[in-house]
CSV table of C-alpha atoms and ligand atoms in Angstrom, one decimal:
chain,number,residue,atom,x,y,z
F,1,MET,CA,93.5,142.7,87.7
F,2,ILE,CA,93.3,139.5,89.6
F,3,GLY,CA,96.6,137.6,89.6
F,4,PRO,CA,97.1,133.8,89.3
F,5,PRO,CA,96.4,131.7,92.4
F,6,THR,CA,99.4,131.1,94.7
F,7,LEU,CA,101.4,128.3,93.4
F,8,ARG,CA,101.4,125.3,95.6
F,9,ARG,CA,102.9,121.8,95.3
F,10,ALA,CA,100.2,120.1,93.3
F,11,ALA,CA,98.4,117.5,95.4
F,12,CYS,CA,96.7,114.4,94.2
F,13,ALA,CA,92.9,114.9,94.6
F,14,ARG,CA,92.4,111.3,95.9
F,15,CYS,CA,95.2,110.6,98.3
F,16,LEU,CA,95.9,114.3,99.1
F,17,ARG,CA,99.6,113.8,98.9
F,18,PRO,CA,102.0,115.7,96.7
F,19,GLN,CA,101.9,114.3,93.1
F,20,ALA,CA,105.5,113.1,93.4
F,21,ASN,CA,104.5,110.9,96.4
F,22,CYS,CA,101.0,109.8,95.2
F,23,LEU,CA,99.9,106.5,96.7
F,24,CYS,CA,97.1,105.8,94.4
F,25,ALA,CA,98.9,103.3,92.1
F,26,LEU,CA,99.6,101.2,95.1
F,27,VAL,CA,96.1,100.9,96.3
F,28,ARG,CA,94.6,97.4,96.3
F,29,ALA,CA,90.9,97.4,97.1
F,30,THR,CA,90.4,95.0,100.0
F,31,SER,CA,87.0,93.7,101.1
F,32,HIS,CA,86.2,93.0,104.7
F,33,ARG,CA,83.2,93.3,107.1
F,34,THR,CA,84.8,94.9,110.2
F,35,GLU,CA,84.5,98.7,110.4
F,36,VAL,CA,87.8,100.3,111.1
F,37,LEU,CA,88.0,103.7,112.9
F,38,VAL,CA,91.5,105.2,113.1
F,39,LEU,CA,92.1,107.9,115.6
F,40,GLN,CA,95.2,109.6,114.2
F,41,HIS,CA,97.5,111.8,116.3
F,42,PRO,CA,98.0,115.1,114.4
F,43,GLN,CA,101.8,114.5,114.2
F,44,GLU,CA,101.2,111.3,112.3
F,45,GLN,CA,99.0,113.0,109.7
F,46,ARG,CA,101.9,115.0,108.5
F,47,GLN,CA,104.3,112.1,108.3
F,48,ALA,CA,105.2,111.1,104.7
F,49,LYS,CA,106.1,107.7,106.1
F,50,ASN,CA,102.7,107.2,107.8
F,51,SER,CA,100.9,104.0,106.6
F,52,VAL,CA,97.3,105.1,107.4
F,53,ALA,CA,96.6,106.9,104.0
F,54,LEU,CA,97.3,103.7,102.2
F,55,LEU,CA,95.2,101.7,104.7
F,56,ARG,CA,92.2,104.1,104.3
F,57,LEU,CA,92.3,104.1,100.5
F,58,SER,CA,92.6,100.3,100.4
F,59,LEU,CA,90.0,99.2,103.0
F,60,ALA,CA,86.3,99.3,102.0
F,61,HIS,CA,85.2,100.5,105.5
F,62,CYS,CA,87.9,102.7,107.1
F,63,GLU,CA,87.3,106.1,108.7
F,64,VAL,CA,90.2,108.3,109.8
F,65,VAL,CA,89.6,111.0,112.4
F,66,VAL,CA,92.6,113.3,113.3
F,67,GLY,CA,92.9,114.5,116.8
F,68,GLU,CA,94.7,114.3,120.1
F,69,ARG,CA,91.9,115.1,122.5
F,70,PHE,CA,88.3,114.3,122.0
F,71,ALA,CA,85.2,115.7,123.8
F,72,PRO,CA,83.4,112.8,125.6
F,73,ALA,CA,80.2,113.1,123.6
F,74,ALA,CA,82.0,113.4,120.2
F,75,LEU,CA,84.1,110.4,121.1
F,76,GLN,CA,81.1,108.3,122.1
F,77,ALA,CA,79.5,109.1,118.8
F,78,LEU,CA,82.6,107.9,116.9
F,79,LEU,CA,83.0,104.7,118.9
F,80,GLN,CA,79.6,103.2,119.0
F,81,ARG,CA,77.5,101.9,116.1
F,82,PRO,CA,74.2,100.0,116.4
F,83,GLY,CA,74.7,96.2,115.9
F,84,ARG,CA,78.5,96.4,116.2
F,85,ASP,CA,80.8,95.3,119.0
F,86,THR,CA,83.4,98.0,119.4
F,87,ARG,CA,87.0,96.7,120.2
F,88,LEU,CA,90.1,98.7,120.8
F,89,LEU,CA,93.2,97.3,119.1
F,90,TYR,CA,95.6,97.7,121.9
F,91,PRO,CA,97.7,95.3,124.1
F,92,ASP,CA,96.8,94.6,127.8
F,93,VAL,CA,99.8,96.5,129.4
F,94,PRO,CA,100.5,97.3,133.1
F,95,ALA,CA,100.3,101.0,132.3
F,96,ALA,CA,96.8,100.6,130.9
F,97,PRO,CA,95.3,97.3,131.9
F,98,ALA,CA,92.5,95.9,129.7
F,99,PRO,CA,89.0,95.9,131.2
F,100,PRO,CA,87.5,92.5,131.9
F,101,ALA,CA,86.8,90.7,128.7
F,102,PRO,CA,83.1,90.7,127.7
F,103,ARG,CA,81.2,87.6,127.0
F,104,ALA,CA,81.9,86.4,123.5
F,105,THR,CA,79.3,87.5,121.0
F,106,ALA,CA,80.0,85.2,118.0
F,107,GLY,CA,78.9,86.5,114.7
F,108,VAL,CA,78.4,90.1,115.7
F,109,PRO,CA,80.4,92.3,113.4
F,110,VAL,CA,83.1,94.4,115.0
F,111,ARG,CA,83.9,98.1,114.9
F,112,LEU,CA,87.7,98.2,115.4
F,113,VAL,CA,89.2,101.3,116.9
F,114,VAL,CA,92.9,101.9,116.1
F,115,LEU,CA,95.2,104.5,117.6
F,116,ASP,CA,97.7,105.9,115.1
F,117,ALA,CA,100.4,107.4,117.2
F,118,THR,CA,103.8,106.6,118.6
F,119,TRP,CA,103.7,104.2,121.5
F,120,ARG,CA,104.0,106.9,124.1
F,121,LYS,CA,101.4,109.2,122.5
F,122,SER,CA,98.9,106.4,122.0
F,123,LEU,CA,99.2,105.4,125.7
F,124,ARG,CA,98.5,109.0,126.6
F,125,MET,CA,95.5,109.1,124.3
F,126,LEU,CA,94.2,106.0,126.0
F,127,LEU,CA,94.8,107.2,129.5
F,128,GLU,CA,93.2,110.6,128.8
F,129,HIS,CA,90.0,109.2,127.4
F,130,PRO,CA,88.0,106.9,129.8
F,131,ALA,CA,85.7,105.9,127.0
F,132,LEU,CA,88.7,104.4,125.1
F,133,ALA,CA,90.2,102.8,128.2
F,134,ALA,CA,86.8,101.1,128.9
F,135,LEU,CA,86.6,99.4,125.5
F,136,PRO,CA,87.2,95.7,125.3
F,137,ARG,CA,90.6,95.1,123.8
F,138,LEU,CA,91.8,93.2,120.8
F,139,SER,CA,95.4,92.2,121.2
F,140,LEU,CA,97.5,90.8,118.5
F,141,ASP,CA,98.7,87.3,119.3
F,142,ALA,CA,102.2,87.8,118.2
F,143,PRO,CA,103.0,90.8,116.1
F,144,ALA,CA,104.4,89.7,112.7
F,145,PRO,CA,107.8,91.0,111.7
F,146,THR,CA,107.4,94.5,110.4
F,147,LEU,CA,108.4,95.7,106.9
F,148,TYR,CA,108.6,99.1,108.5
F,149,ARG,CA,112.0,98.8,110.0
F,150,ALA,CA,113.7,100.1,106.9
F,151,ILE,CA,112.2,103.6,107.3
F,152,ARG,CA,111.3,104.0,111.0
F,153,ALA,CA,114.3,102.4,112.7
F,154,ALA,CA,113.8,104.4,115.9
F,155,ARG,CA,110.5,102.6,116.7
F,156,GLN,CA,110.6,99.7,119.1
F,157,THR,CA,111.7,96.6,117.2
F,158,ASP,CA,108.5,94.8,118.0
F,159,GLN,CA,106.2,97.7,117.0
F,160,VAL,CA,104.5,97.2,113.7
F,161,SER,CA,103.0,99.9,111.5
F,162,THR,CA,99.4,100.9,112.0
F,163,LEU,CA,98.6,99.3,108.6
F,164,GLU,CA,100.3,96.0,109.5
F,165,ALA,CA,98.6,95.9,112.9
F,166,THR,CA,95.2,96.6,111.5
F,167,VAL,CA,95.6,94.0,108.7
F,168,GLN,CA,96.7,91.4,111.3
F,169,ALA,CA,93.7,92.2,113.4
F,170,LEU,CA,91.3,91.9,110.4
F,171,ALA,CA,92.9,88.5,109.7
F,172,MET,CA,92.3,87.4,113.3
F,173,LEU,CA,88.7,88.6,113.2
F,174,GLU,CA,87.8,87.5,109.7
F,175,ALA,CA,89.9,84.4,109.0
F,176,PRO,CA,89.8,82.7,106.6
F,177,ALA,CA,87.8,85.1,104.5
F,178,PHE,CA,90.1,88.1,104.8
F,179,ASP,CA,92.9,88.2,102.3
F,180,ALA,CA,95.8,90.3,103.7
F,181,ALA,CA,98.3,89.6,101.0
F,182,PRO,CA,97.5,92.3,98.4
F,183,LEU,CA,97.5,95.1,101.0
F,184,LEU,CA,100.7,93.8,102.7
F,185,ASP,CA,102.3,93.6,99.2
F,186,ALA,CA,101.2,97.2,98.5
F,187,PHE,CA,102.7,98.3,101.9
F,188,GLY,CA,106.0,96.6,101.0
F,189,ARG,CA,106.2,98.6,97.8
F,190,PHE,CA,105.2,101.8,99.8
F,191,VAL,CA,108.0,101.2,102.2
F,192,ALA,CA,110.5,100.6,99.4
F,193,GLY,CA,109.4,103.8,97.8
F,194,VAL,CA,109.9,105.8,100.9
F,195,ALA,CA,113.3,104.2,101.6
F,196,ALA,CA,114.4,105.0,98.0
F,197,ARG,CA,113.5,108.7,98.5
F,198,GLN,CA,115.5,108.9,101.7
F,199,ARG,CA,119.1,109.8,101.3
F,200,PRO,CA,121.2,106.7,101.7
F,201,PRO,CA,123.3,106.8,104.8
F,202,VAL,CA,126.9,108.0,104.3
F,203,ALA,CA,129.3,105.1,104.5
F,204,SER,CA,131.4,105.8,107.6
F,205,GLY,CA,133.1,103.9,110.3
F,206,LEU,CA,131.4,106.1,112.9
F,207,ALA,CA,128.4,104.8,114.7
O,1,ZN,ZN1,97.1,109.9,94.8
């Protein structure tokens, strides 16, 4: 006799998270013309606090590929699309200087590549993949204050979540047509939900 299937925590078929942490009620469909490709470090995929699932479900054109190392041919196939200018959302930093800026091609839609990893791991991904390092960069002018601090206090204070950085980049690329407000509002409620599930810190005089 065949027994019942092994019991697992029931997962939501759409967002693939445990039912108790389902994101779907938060999703606000957001229209935009930029293609977004997120290269997600495997450690981030397993993070309940990660913002990319909400981003992927909300954006009309967002692809998420999980990996730490990519074969050159496979990476090229992900990065380039006909009729699109590919840009890497990454600052011009001494450890990984940006290549010379290309001539502006006004009106050409962008394929925006976003690295979803801690700062240290995203830098390593960049340095280990010449095709990523060679991409023209898109740098955020001045990162907006993050809503994330409540749940990821260990991150650098000026480091915003992947969702916030991507939304800010889309606003830069597509202003004034792009409306960031519904997605940022949804992210605020996501952060509040995660914070509420975390055990409140024990009141103590110790640091
Ligand atoms: Zn769901």
